[in-house]
Amino acid sequence: MNGKTHVIRTLLFILIASSVLSGCGHDTAASEKSGKTAEETKKSDSGKKRKSVRKFLLPAADGTVVYGNETISIDASNTGEGYIMVQYLGGADKVKVQITIPDLTQYTYTLTASGAYETLPLTGGNGAYHIEVLEHAYDDMYAMAFAHDIEITLNDEFKPFLYPNQYSWYTQDSETVKHAVQLSEESSDDLNFVENVYHYIIENITYDEALAKDIPLNYVPSVDETLRTGKGICFDYAALMTSMLRCQGIPTKLEVGYSGEAYHAWINVYLKETGWVDKIIEFDGSNWSLMDPTLAAGNNKSAVGQYIGDGSNYMVKYSY
């Protein structure tokens, strides 16, 4: 199928929250893959080849602009690229970073690696950002350790969605990147690459029922671990697809919000021919009317369709 003839309306719902894990669980007895297989997709687009990205965008703590104190470093050298990097060297057992974006939405991150810089995205566009670093005091209480205001002007509106960050982390040597390059080499264009990544994930990653029953607090996906084990929960599906697409130069938003009372995550992708596409993909004359990597990996198409509906009940809360 030629990607340029597809009728695209929207892209990808991926269930995430532990409060609604039953919504994205597997019905293995009724399991039915939707759409074409990756092999069929590749064959239908033979003769063309997508130009793969070899020089990946990776964040760096350059040290040219740094805010903080003796235990906290906020490296703001590359805010124009859509991220900051935060390092904590203090003694608190838990540390949170809160970023308030220009529309006053507050994002909260938990630092996971003491002593290492972690990459946090700036996804609210241009404007004033307020950053707070909070140290755990007792029980569920945190104390302010440092705060700073930054004015952001992005070099490119897509940059925050082209770099890895805490929720979709990869490096030059990640297995996730190697698999993405391989899938890109087998693709004819960007849309065909999105198809191939989608099929790879639903055909190779299974839902981790055990983890879903007992998700650790402040869970952060590891995309290479998902590849290694071949299983994950909804957040892992979302992070893996985000990472594969971003490292190949396709702007991708990992969005978190609600469908009714259910907490979800889904992926929006930017394609040059169509702009940002979200929610459900609809193709011309094929079986690709509905897509959801988590659901499609272990449920029949009718169940997926009933769950997603037309997408009108989905509301974005955060974009990572």
PDB file of C-alpha atoms in Angstrom:
ATOM      1  CA  MET A   1       0.000   0.000   0.000  1.00  0.00           C
ATOM      2  CA  ASN A   2       1.349   3.418  -0.915  1.00  0.00           C
ATOM      3  CA  GLY A   3       1.496   5.525   2.258  1.00  0.00           C
ATOM      4  CA  LYS A   4       0.668   8.722   0.328  1.00  0.00           C
ATOM      5  CA  THR A   5      -2.739   7.337  -0.725  1.00  0.00           C
ATOM      6  CA  HIS A   6      -3.855   6.625   2.799  1.00  0.00           C
ATOM      7  CA  VAL A   7      -6.683   8.625   4.259  1.00  0.00           C
ATOM      8  CA  ILE A   8      -5.418   9.599   7.721  1.00  0.00           C
ATOM      9  CA  ARG A   9      -7.589  11.052  10.383  1.00  0.00           C
ATOM     10  CA  THR A  10      -6.004  10.356  13.741  1.00  0.00           C
ATOM     11  CA  LEU A  11      -3.446   8.231  15.620  1.00  0.00           C
ATOM     12  CA  LEU A  12      -3.057   5.684  18.390  1.00  0.00           C
ATOM     13  CA  PHE A  13      -4.558   5.207  21.814  1.00  0.00           C
ATOM     14  CA  ILE A  14      -2.422   3.353  24.356  1.00  0.00           C
ATOM     15  CA  LEU A  15      -3.846   2.559  27.797  1.00  0.00           C
ATOM     16  CA  ILE A  16      -1.634   3.427  30.748  1.00  0.00           C
ATOM     17  CA  ALA A  17      -2.959   3.847  34.272  1.00  0.00           C
ATOM     18  CA  SER A  18      -3.162   1.134  36.895  1.00  0.00           C
ATOM     19  CA  SER A  19      -6.656   2.330  37.812  1.00  0.00           C
ATOM     20  CA  VAL A  20      -7.988   1.071  34.461  1.00  0.00           C
ATOM     21  CA  LEU A  21      -5.705  -1.856  33.691  1.00  0.00           C
ATOM     22  CA  SER A  22      -8.700  -4.071  32.992  1.00  0.00           C
ATOM     23  CA  GLY A  23      -9.435  -1.867  29.986  1.00  0.00           C
ATOM     24  CA  CYS A  24      -6.187  -2.758  28.233  1.00  0.00           C
ATOM     25  CA  GLY A  25      -5.733  -6.316  29.444  1.00  0.00           C
ATOM     26  CA  HIS A  26      -5.539  -9.265  27.104  1.00  0.00           C
ATOM     27  CA  ASP A  27      -8.198 -11.629  25.892  1.00  0.00           C
ATOM     28  CA  THR A  28      -5.725 -14.145  24.539  1.00  0.00           C
ATOM     29  CA  ALA A  29      -8.392 -16.654  23.557  1.00  0.00           C
ATOM     30  CA  ALA A  30      -9.951 -14.085  21.263  1.00  0.00           C
ATOM     31  CA  SER A  31      -6.682 -12.516  20.194  1.00  0.00           C
ATOM     32  CA  GLU A  32      -6.827 -11.217  16.631  1.00  0.00           C
ATOM     33  CA  LYS A  33      -4.224  -8.974  15.050  1.00  0.00           C
ATOM     34  CA  SER A  34      -5.634  -5.970  13.207  1.00  0.00           C
ATOM     35  CA  GLY A  35      -4.476  -4.898   9.773  1.00  0.00           C
ATOM     36  CA  LYS A  36      -1.629  -6.251   7.674  1.00  0.00           C
ATOM     37  CA  THR A  37       1.448  -7.986   8.994  1.00  0.00           C
ATOM     38  CA  ALA A  38       4.746  -6.141   8.872  1.00  0.00           C
ATOM     39  CA  GLU A  39       5.939  -8.513   6.173  1.00  0.00           C
ATOM     40  CA  GLU A  40       2.883  -7.797   4.021  1.00  0.00           C
ATOM     41  CA  THR A  41       3.371  -4.073   4.524  1.00  0.00           C
ATOM     42  CA  LYS A  42       7.010  -4.288   3.448  1.00  0.00           C
ATOM     43  CA  LYS A  43       6.175  -6.330   0.355  1.00  0.00           C
ATOM     44  CA  SER A  44       3.460  -3.894  -0.747  1.00  0.00           C
ATOM     45  CA  ASP A  45       5.929  -1.008  -0.622  1.00  0.00           C
ATOM     46  CA  SER A  46       8.853  -2.752  -2.309  1.00  0.00           C
ATOM     47  CA  GLY A  47      10.958  -0.654  -4.641  1.00  0.00           C
ATOM     48  CA  LYS A  48      11.110   2.434  -2.435  1.00  0.00           C
ATOM     49  CA  LYS A  49      13.298   3.075   0.578  1.00  0.00           C
ATOM     50  CA  ARG A  50      12.982   5.540   3.413  1.00  0.00           C
ATOM     51  CA  LYS A  51      16.060   7.616   4.236  1.00  0.00           C
ATOM     52  CA  SER A  52      17.004   6.440   7.718  1.00  0.00           C
ATOM     53  CA  VAL A  53      18.358   8.752  10.415  1.00  0.00           C
ATOM     54  CA  ARG A  54      21.870   7.829  11.547  1.00  0.00           C
ATOM     55  CA  LYS A  55      22.771  10.923  13.563  1.00  0.00           C
ATOM     56  CA  PHE A  56      20.354  10.867  16.469  1.00  0.00           C
ATOM     57  CA  LEU A  57      19.310  13.865  18.552  1.00  0.00           C
ATOM     58  CA  LEU A  58      20.576  13.201  22.080  1.00  0.00           C
ATOM     59  CA  PRO A  59      20.428  15.586  25.068  1.00  0.00           C
ATOM     60  CA  ALA A  60      23.561  16.984  26.698  1.00  0.00           C
ATOM     61  CA  ALA A  61      24.405  18.868  29.893  1.00  0.00           C
ATOM     62  CA  ASP A  62      26.781  21.350  28.278  1.00  0.00           C
ATOM     63  CA  GLY A  63      27.287  23.429  31.417  1.00  0.00           C
ATOM     64  CA  THR A  64      26.987  26.792  29.685  1.00  0.00           C
ATOM     65  CA  VAL A  65      23.835  27.786  31.600  1.00  0.00           C
ATOM     66  CA  VAL A  66      23.378  26.179  35.024  1.00  0.00           C
ATOM     67  CA  TYR A  67      21.139  27.099  37.961  1.00  0.00           C
ATOM     68  CA  GLY A  68      21.136  25.523  41.389  1.00  0.00           C
ATOM     69  CA  ASN A  69      23.105  25.177  44.617  1.00  0.00           C
ATOM     70  CA  GLU A  70      25.619  22.808  46.189  1.00  0.00           C
ATOM     71  CA  THR A  71      23.372  19.744  45.729  1.00  0.00           C
ATOM     72  CA  ILE A  72      21.170  20.667  42.759  1.00  0.00           C
ATOM     73  CA  SER A  73      22.123  21.487  39.178  1.00  0.00           C
ATOM     74  CA  ILE A  74      19.589  22.500  36.549  1.00  0.00           C
ATOM     75  CA  ASP A  75      21.434  22.563  33.235  1.00  0.00           C
ATOM     76  CA  ALA A  76      19.506  24.943  30.990  1.00  0.00           C
ATOM     77  CA  SER A  77      22.099  25.104  28.224  1.00  0.00           C
ATOM     78  CA  ASN A  78      19.694  23.652  25.652  1.00  0.00           C
ATOM     79  CA  THR A  79      16.273  24.998  26.534  1.00  0.00           C
ATOM     80  CA  GLY A  80      15.929  26.086  22.904  1.00  0.00           C
ATOM     81  CA  GLU A  81      16.013  22.389  21.999  1.00  0.00           C
ATOM     82  CA  GLY A  82      13.105  21.719  24.339  1.00  0.00           C
ATOM     83  CA  TYR A  83      14.620  20.173  27.461  1.00  0.00           C
ATOM     84  CA  ILE A  84      16.480  20.743  30.713  1.00  0.00           C
ATOM     85  CA  MET A  85      18.721  18.320  32.579  1.00  0.00           C
ATOM     86  CA  VAL A  86      18.583  18.021  36.360  1.00  0.00           C
ATOM     87  CA  GLN A  87      21.173  16.520  38.694  1.00  0.00           C
ATOM     88  CA  TYR A  88      20.714  15.898  42.433  1.00  0.00           C
ATOM     89  CA  LEU A  89      23.668  15.200  44.749  1.00  0.00           C
ATOM     90  CA  GLY A  90      21.984  15.631  48.135  1.00  0.00           C
ATOM     91  CA  GLY A  91      20.975  13.145  50.778  1.00  0.00           C
ATOM     92  CA  ALA A  92      17.193  12.948  50.388  1.00  0.00           C
ATOM     93  CA  ASP A  93      15.831   9.496  49.609  1.00  0.00           C
ATOM     94  CA  LYS A  94      13.317  10.890  47.104  1.00  0.00           C
ATOM     95  CA  VAL A  95      13.412  13.995  44.932  1.00  0.00           C
ATOM     96  CA  LYS A  96      10.705  15.488  42.720  1.00  0.00           C
ATOM     97  CA  VAL A  97      10.945  18.156  40.051  1.00  0.00           C
ATOM     98  CA  GLN A  98       7.887  20.231  39.253  1.00  0.00           C
ATOM     99  CA  ILE A  99       7.774  22.191  36.006  1.00  0.00           C
ATOM    100  CA  THR A 100       4.972  24.706  35.469  1.00  0.00           C
ATOM    101  CA  ILE A 101       4.588  25.483  31.762  1.00  0.00           C
ATOM    102  CA  PRO A 102       3.246  28.760  30.259  1.00  0.00           C
ATOM    103  CA  ASP A 103      -0.412  27.671  30.405  1.00  0.00           C
ATOM    104  CA  LEU A 104       0.160  26.962  34.155  1.00  0.00           C
ATOM    105  CA  THR A 105      -0.140  23.172  33.840  1.00  0.00           C
ATOM    106  CA  GLN A 106       2.170  21.612  36.408  1.00  0.00           C
ATOM    107  CA  TYR A 107       4.225  18.547  35.506  1.00  0.00           C
ATOM    108  CA  THR A 108       5.765  16.442  38.291  1.00  0.00           C
ATOM    109  CA  TYR A 109       8.749  14.138  37.749  1.00  0.00           C
ATOM    110  CA  THR A 110      10.541  11.852  40.210  1.00  0.00           C
ATOM    111  CA  LEU A 111      14.312  11.726  39.829  1.00  0.00           C
ATOM    112  CA  THR A 112      15.291   8.074  39.559  1.00  0.00           C
ATOM    113  CA  ALA A 113      19.101   8.035  39.500  1.00  0.00           C
ATOM    114  CA  SER A 114      20.917   9.867  42.285  1.00  0.00           C
ATOM    115  CA  GLY A 115      23.991  11.639  40.950  1.00  0.00           C
ATOM    116  CA  ALA A 116      23.087  11.332  37.256  1.00  0.00           C
ATOM    117  CA  TYR A 117      21.597  14.013  35.029  1.00  0.00           C
ATOM    118  CA  GLU A 118      18.044  13.263  33.935  1.00  0.00           C
ATOM    119  CA  THR A 119      16.347  14.812  30.926  1.00  0.00           C
ATOM    120  CA  LEU A 120      12.990  16.532  31.441  1.00  0.00           C
ATOM    121  CA  PRO A 121      11.039  17.939  28.485  1.00  0.00           C
ATOM    122  CA  LEU A 122       9.745  21.487  28.001  1.00  0.00           C
ATOM    123  CA  THR A 123       6.553  20.776  26.087  1.00  0.00           C
ATOM    124  CA  GLY A 124       4.540  23.922  26.683  1.00  0.00           C
ATOM    125  CA  GLY A 125       5.976  25.942  23.804  1.00  0.00           C
ATOM    126  CA  ASN A 126       7.526  29.388  24.165  1.00  0.00           C
ATOM    127  CA  GLY A 127       7.090  31.399  27.327  1.00  0.00           C
ATOM    128  CA  ALA A 128       7.727  31.426  31.072  1.00  0.00           C
ATOM    129  CA  TYR A 129       8.487  28.191  32.924  1.00  0.00           C
ATOM    130  CA  HIS A 130       8.734  27.794  36.699  1.00  0.00           C
ATOM    131  CA  ILE A 131      10.949  24.970  37.999  1.00  0.00           C
ATOM    132  CA  GLU A 132      10.968  23.628  41.556  1.00  0.00           C
ATOM    133  CA  VAL A 133      13.112  20.865  43.054  1.00  0.00           C
ATOM    134  CA  LEU A 134      11.542  19.211  46.106  1.00  0.00           C
ATOM    135  CA  GLU A 135      13.230  16.942  48.667  1.00  0.00           C
ATOM    136  CA  HIS A 136      11.332  14.259  50.553  1.00  0.00           C
ATOM    137  CA  ALA A 137      10.846  15.273  54.202  1.00  0.00           C
ATOM    138  CA  TYR A 138       8.507  12.707  55.814  1.00  0.00           C
ATOM    139  CA  ASP A 139       5.465  10.618  54.896  1.00  0.00           C
ATOM    140  CA  ASP A 140       4.112  12.197  51.693  1.00  0.00           C
ATOM    141  CA  MET A 141       5.548  15.625  52.465  1.00  0.00           C
ATOM    142  CA  TYR A 142       8.246  17.358  50.408  1.00  0.00           C
ATOM    143  CA  ALA A 143      10.238  20.525  51.139  1.00  0.00           C
ATOM    144  CA  MET A 144      11.369  23.112  48.615  1.00  0.00           C
ATOM    145  CA  ALA A 145      15.097  22.772  47.902  1.00  0.00           C
ATOM    146  CA  PHE A 146      15.438  25.134  44.943  1.00  0.00           C
ATOM    147  CA  ALA A 147      13.267  27.138  42.547  1.00  0.00           C
ATOM    148  CA  HIS A 148      13.951  29.122  39.398  1.00  0.00           C
ATOM    149  CA  ASP A 149      12.085  30.829  36.559  1.00  0.00           C
ATOM    150  CA  ILE A 150      13.193  30.459  32.936  1.00  0.00           C
ATOM    151  CA  GLU A 151      11.979  32.162  29.769  1.00  0.00           C
ATOM    152  CA  ILE A 152      11.971  29.672  26.894  1.00  0.00           C
ATOM    153  CA  THR A 153      12.225  30.318  23.153  1.00  0.00           C
ATOM    154  CA  LEU A 154      12.307  27.086  21.176  1.00  0.00           C
ATOM    155  CA  ASN A 155      14.561  26.759  18.146  1.00  0.00           C
ATOM    156  CA  ASP A 156      11.888  24.576  16.548  1.00  0.00           C
ATOM    157  CA  GLU A 157       8.384  23.729  17.779  1.00  0.00           C
ATOM    158  CA  PHE A 158       9.046  20.027  17.138  1.00  0.00           C
ATOM    159  CA  LYS A 159      12.288  19.714  19.113  1.00  0.00           C
ATOM    160  CA  PRO A 160      10.705  18.749  22.468  1.00  0.00           C
ATOM    161  CA  PHE A 161       9.181  15.759  20.662  1.00  0.00           C
ATOM    162  CA  LEU A 162      12.357  14.616  18.909  1.00  0.00           C
ATOM    163  CA  TYR A 163      14.648  14.056  21.903  1.00  0.00           C
ATOM    164  CA  PRO A 164      14.580  11.198  24.414  1.00  0.00           C
ATOM    165  CA  ASN A 165      13.474  12.151  27.914  1.00  0.00           C
ATOM    166  CA  GLN A 166      12.845  10.423  31.219  1.00  0.00           C
ATOM    167  CA  TYR A 167       9.726   8.623  29.971  1.00  0.00           C
ATOM    168  CA  SER A 168      11.154   7.548  26.619  1.00  0.00           C
ATOM    169  CA  TRP A 169      14.877   7.215  27.255  1.00  0.00           C
ATOM    170  CA  TYR A 170      17.362   5.807  24.751  1.00  0.00           C
ATOM    171  CA  THR A 171      20.991   6.342  23.735  1.00  0.00           C
ATOM    172  CA  GLN A 172      23.077   5.786  20.608  1.00  0.00           C
ATOM    173  CA  ASP A 173      23.716   2.196  21.729  1.00  0.00           C
ATOM    174  CA  SER A 174      20.177   1.292  22.773  1.00  0.00           C
ATOM    175  CA  GLU A 175      18.653  -1.844  21.304  1.00  0.00           C
ATOM    176  CA  THR A 176      15.531   0.224  20.716  1.00  0.00           C
ATOM    177  CA  VAL A 177      17.476   2.498  18.371  1.00  0.00           C
ATOM    178  CA  LYS A 178      19.027  -0.456  16.526  1.00  0.00           C
ATOM    179  CA  HIS A 179      15.610  -2.015  15.959  1.00  0.00           C
ATOM    180  CA  ALA A 180      14.205   1.320  14.790  1.00  0.00           C
ATOM    181  CA  VAL A 181      16.991   1.703  12.215  1.00  0.00           C
ATOM    182  CA  GLN A 182      16.359  -1.830  10.958  1.00  0.00           C
ATOM    183  CA  LEU A 183      12.622  -1.177  10.601  1.00  0.00           C
ATOM    184  CA  SER A 184      13.340   2.118   8.865  1.00  0.00           C
ATOM    185  CA  GLU A 185      15.583   0.365   6.346  1.00  0.00           C
ATOM    186  CA  GLU A 186      12.635  -1.918   5.535  1.00  0.00           C
ATOM    187  CA  SER A 187      10.234   0.997   5.029  1.00  0.00           C
ATOM    188  CA  SER A 188       9.354   3.050   1.966  1.00  0.00           C
ATOM    189  CA  ASP A 189       8.431   6.338   3.681  1.00  0.00           C
ATOM    190  CA  ASP A 190       7.527   7.811   7.072  1.00  0.00           C
ATOM    191  CA  LEU A 191       3.983   6.449   7.176  1.00  0.00           C
ATOM    192  CA  ASN A 192       5.166   2.995   6.146  1.00  0.00           C
ATOM    193  CA  PHE A 193       7.747   3.215   8.948  1.00  0.00           C
ATOM    194  CA  VAL A 194       5.002   4.058  11.469  1.00  0.00           C
ATOM    195  CA  GLU A 195       3.088   1.001  10.224  1.00  0.00           C
ATOM    196  CA  ASN A 196       6.129  -1.242  10.562  1.00  0.00           C
ATOM    197  CA  VAL A 197       6.892  -0.025  14.099  1.00  0.00           C
ATOM    198  CA  TYR A 198       3.260  -0.557  15.070  1.00  0.00           C
ATOM    199  CA  HIS A 199       3.235  -4.111  13.752  1.00  0.00           C
ATOM    200  CA  TYR A 200       6.581  -4.923  15.292  1.00  0.00           C
ATOM    201  CA  ILE A 201       5.321  -3.889  18.722  1.00  0.00           C
ATOM    202  CA  ILE A 202       1.959  -5.668  18.640  1.00  0.00           C
ATOM    203  CA  GLU A 203       3.543  -8.838  17.253  1.00  0.00           C
ATOM    204  CA  ASN A 204       6.507  -8.975  19.648  1.00  0.00           C
ATOM    205  CA  ILE A 205       5.434  -7.378  22.938  1.00  0.00           C
ATOM    206  CA  THR A 206       2.865  -9.048  25.191  1.00  0.00           C
ATOM    207  CA  TYR A 207       0.979  -7.510  28.063  1.00  0.00           C
ATOM    208  CA  ASP A 208       2.563  -8.063  31.501  1.00  0.00           C
ATOM    209  CA  GLU A 209      -0.400  -9.077  33.649  1.00  0.00           C
ATOM    210  CA  ALA A 210       1.754  -9.648  36.753  1.00  0.00           C
ATOM    211  CA  LEU A 211       3.300  -6.173  36.622  1.00  0.00           C
ATOM    212  CA  ALA A 212      -0.096  -4.630  35.921  1.00  0.00           C
ATOM    213  CA  LYS A 213      -1.419  -6.004  39.208  1.00  0.00           C
ATOM    214  CA  ASP A 214       1.359  -4.397  41.243  1.00  0.00           C
ATOM    215  CA  ILE A 215       2.804  -1.350  39.445  1.00  0.00           C
ATOM    216  CA  PRO A 216       5.558   0.362  41.454  1.00  0.00           C
ATOM    217  CA  LEU A 217       4.906   3.915  42.590  1.00  0.00           C
ATOM    218  CA  ASN A 218       6.335   6.483  40.145  1.00  0.00           C
ATOM    219  CA  TYR A 219       6.891   3.791  37.515  1.00  0.00           C
ATOM    220  CA  VAL A 220       9.198   4.851  34.666  1.00  0.00           C
ATOM    221  CA  PRO A 221       9.405   2.709  31.499  1.00  0.00           C
ATOM    222  CA  SER A 222      12.640   1.180  30.247  1.00  0.00           C
ATOM    223  CA  VAL A 223      12.292   0.716  26.503  1.00  0.00           C
ATOM    224  CA  ASP A 224      15.267  -1.628  26.164  1.00  0.00           C
ATOM    225  CA  GLU A 225      13.930  -3.743  29.028  1.00  0.00           C
ATOM    226  CA  THR A 226      10.598  -3.978  27.241  1.00  0.00           C
ATOM    227  CA  LEU A 227      12.395  -5.197  24.120  1.00  0.00           C
ATOM    228  CA  ARG A 228      14.542  -7.655  26.089  1.00  0.00           C
ATOM    229  CA  THR A 229      11.689  -9.260  27.992  1.00  0.00           C
ATOM    230  CA  GLY A 230       9.117  -8.960  25.226  1.00  0.00           C
ATOM    231  CA  LYS A 231       6.474  -7.745  27.666  1.00  0.00           C
ATOM    232  CA  GLY A 232       5.263  -4.603  29.361  1.00  0.00           C
ATOM    233  CA  ILE A 233       2.300  -2.627  30.595  1.00  0.00           C
ATOM    234  CA  CYS A 234       0.530   0.109  28.691  1.00  0.00           C
ATOM    235  CA  PHE A 235       3.056   2.825  29.508  1.00  0.00           C
ATOM    236  CA  ASP A 236       5.813   0.578  28.129  1.00  0.00           C
ATOM    237  CA  TYR A 237       4.008   0.158  24.801  1.00  0.00           C
ATOM    238  CA  ALA A 238       3.647   3.944  24.528  1.00  0.00           C
ATOM    239  CA  ALA A 239       7.243   4.690  25.490  1.00  0.00           C
ATOM    240  CA  LEU A 240       8.677   2.092  23.118  1.00  0.00           C
ATOM    241  CA  MET A 241       6.781   3.364  20.093  1.00  0.00           C
ATOM    242  CA  THR A 242       7.605   6.974  20.998  1.00  0.00           C
ATOM    243  CA  SER A 243      11.312   6.153  21.240  1.00  0.00           C
ATOM    244  CA  MET A 244      11.442   4.248  17.946  1.00  0.00           C
ATOM    245  CA  LEU A 245       9.727   7.043  16.045  1.00  0.00           C
ATOM    246  CA  ARG A 246      11.641   9.924  17.634  1.00  0.00           C
ATOM    247  CA  CYS A 247      15.078   8.466  17.020  1.00  0.00           C
ATOM    248  CA  GLN A 248      14.153   8.270  13.344  1.00  0.00           C
ATOM    249  CA  GLY A 249      13.256  11.949  13.166  1.00  0.00           C
ATOM    250  CA  ILE A 250       9.478  11.674  13.442  1.00  0.00           C
ATOM    251  CA  PRO A 251       8.084  14.157  16.016  1.00  0.00           C
ATOM    252  CA  THR A 252       6.026  12.146  18.487  1.00  0.00           C
ATOM    253  CA  LYS A 253       4.002  13.256  21.491  1.00  0.00           C
ATOM    254  CA  LEU A 254       3.478  10.824  24.339  1.00  0.00           C
ATOM    255  CA  GLU A 255       0.214  12.197  25.679  1.00  0.00           C
ATOM    256  CA  VAL A 256      -1.509  11.323  28.935  1.00  0.00           C
ATOM    257  CA  GLY A 257      -5.096  12.153  29.797  1.00  0.00           C
ATOM    258  CA  TYR A 258      -8.565  10.752  30.292  1.00  0.00           C
ATOM    259  CA  SER A 259     -11.189   8.824  28.390  1.00  0.00           C
ATOM    260  CA  GLY A 260     -14.200   9.469  30.564  1.00  0.00           C
ATOM    261  CA  GLU A 261     -12.966   8.492  34.019  1.00  0.00           C
ATOM    262  CA  ALA A 262     -10.260   6.185  32.656  1.00  0.00           C
ATOM    263  CA  TYR A 263      -6.636   7.339  32.691  1.00  0.00           C
ATOM    264  CA  HIS A 264      -4.816   6.737  29.408  1.00  0.00           C
ATOM    265  CA  ALA A 265      -1.761   7.488  27.312  1.00  0.00           C
ATOM    266  CA  TRP A 266      -1.637   7.770  23.549  1.00  0.00           C
ATOM    267  CA  ILE A 267       0.782   8.866  20.868  1.00  0.00           C
ATOM    268  CA  ASN A 268       0.413  11.701  18.370  1.00  0.00           C
ATOM    269  CA  VAL A 269       2.738  11.719  15.380  1.00  0.00           C
ATOM    270  CA  TYR A 270       3.644  14.509  12.983  1.00  0.00           C
ATOM    271  CA  LEU A 271       3.788  13.630   9.274  1.00  0.00           C
ATOM    272  CA  LYS A 272       4.918  16.202   6.725  1.00  0.00           C
ATOM    273  CA  GLU A 273       2.014  15.549   4.375  1.00  0.00           C
ATOM    274  CA  THR A 274      -0.707  15.852   7.019  1.00  0.00           C
ATOM    275  CA  GLY A 275       0.647  17.629  10.113  1.00  0.00           C
ATOM    276  CA  TRP A 276      -0.152  16.312  13.597  1.00  0.00           C
ATOM    277  CA  VAL A 277      -2.426  13.288  13.540  1.00  0.00           C
ATOM    278  CA  ASP A 278      -3.940  11.857  16.692  1.00  0.00           C
ATOM    279  CA  LYS A 279      -6.415   9.389  18.143  1.00  0.00           C
ATOM    280  CA  ILE A 280      -7.437   6.835  15.448  1.00  0.00           C
ATOM    281  CA  ILE A 281      -5.786   6.057  12.116  1.00  0.00           C
ATOM    282  CA  GLU A 282      -8.183   5.420   9.243  1.00  0.00           C
ATOM    283  CA  PHE A 283      -6.799   4.068   5.985  1.00  0.00           C
ATOM    284  CA  ASP A 284      -8.341   3.926   2.528  1.00  0.00           C
ATOM    285  CA  GLY A 285      -9.844   0.543   1.748  1.00  0.00           C
ATOM    286  CA  SER A 286      -7.846  -1.592   4.182  1.00  0.00           C
ATOM    287  CA  ASN A 287      -8.113  -3.212   7.591  1.00  0.00           C
ATOM    288  CA  TRP A 288      -6.416  -0.289   9.326  1.00  0.00           C
ATOM    289  CA  SER A 289      -9.552   1.478  10.540  1.00  0.00           C
ATOM    290  CA  LEU A 290      -8.515   1.332  14.207  1.00  0.00           C
ATOM    291  CA  MET A 291      -5.085   1.074  15.828  1.00  0.00           C
ATOM    292  CA  ASP A 292      -4.010   0.690  19.465  1.00  0.00           C
ATOM    293  CA  PRO A 293      -0.734  -1.170  20.092  1.00  0.00           C
ATOM    294  CA  THR A 294      -1.610  -2.221  23.635  1.00  0.00           C
ATOM    295  CA  LEU A 295      -5.122  -3.399  22.826  1.00  0.00           C
ATOM    296  CA  ALA A 296      -4.311  -4.843  19.406  1.00  0.00           C
ATOM    297  CA  ALA A 297      -1.556  -7.009  20.903  1.00  0.00           C
ATOM    298  CA  GLY A 298      -4.144  -9.151  22.663  1.00  0.00           C
ATOM    299  CA  ASN A 299      -7.747  -8.341  21.785  1.00  0.00           C
ATOM    300  CA  ASN A 300      -9.997  -8.705  18.774  1.00  0.00           C
ATOM    301  CA  LYS A 301     -10.686  -5.738  16.522  1.00  0.00           C
ATOM    302  CA  SER A 302     -14.319  -5.343  17.519  1.00  0.00           C
ATOM    303  CA  ALA A 303     -13.335  -5.058  21.198  1.00  0.00           C
ATOM    304  CA  VAL A 304     -10.718  -2.448  20.330  1.00  0.00           C
ATOM    305  CA  GLY A 305     -13.238  -0.475  18.295  1.00  0.00           C
ATOM    306  CA  GLN A 306     -15.817  -0.516  21.055  1.00  0.00           C
ATOM    307  CA  TYR A 307     -13.260   0.722  23.576  1.00  0.00           C
ATOM    308  CA  ILE A 308     -11.790   3.515  21.441  1.00  0.00           C
ATOM    309  CA  GLY A 309     -15.019   4.655  19.815  1.00  0.00           C
ATOM    310  CA  ASP A 310     -14.550   7.796  17.719  1.00  0.00           C
ATOM    311  CA  GLY A 311     -12.035   9.287  20.151  1.00  0.00           C
ATOM    312  CA  SER A 312     -14.220  12.241  21.079  1.00  0.00           C
ATOM    313  CA  ASN A 313     -14.206  11.374  24.790  1.00  0.00           C
ATOM    314  CA  TYR A 314     -10.412  11.645  25.114  1.00  0.00           C
ATOM    315  CA  MET A 315      -8.939  14.680  26.849  1.00  0.00           C
ATOM    316  CA  VAL A 316      -5.214  15.491  27.011  1.00  0.00           C
ATOM    317  CA  LYS A 317      -3.749  16.376  30.405  1.00  0.00           C
ATOM    318  CA  TYR A 318       0.031  16.079  29.820  1.00  0.00           C
ATOM    319  CA  SER A 319       2.338  15.854  26.795  1.00  0.00           C
ATOM    320  CA  TYR A 320       5.805  14.319  27.240  1.00  0.00           C
TER     321      TYR A 320
END
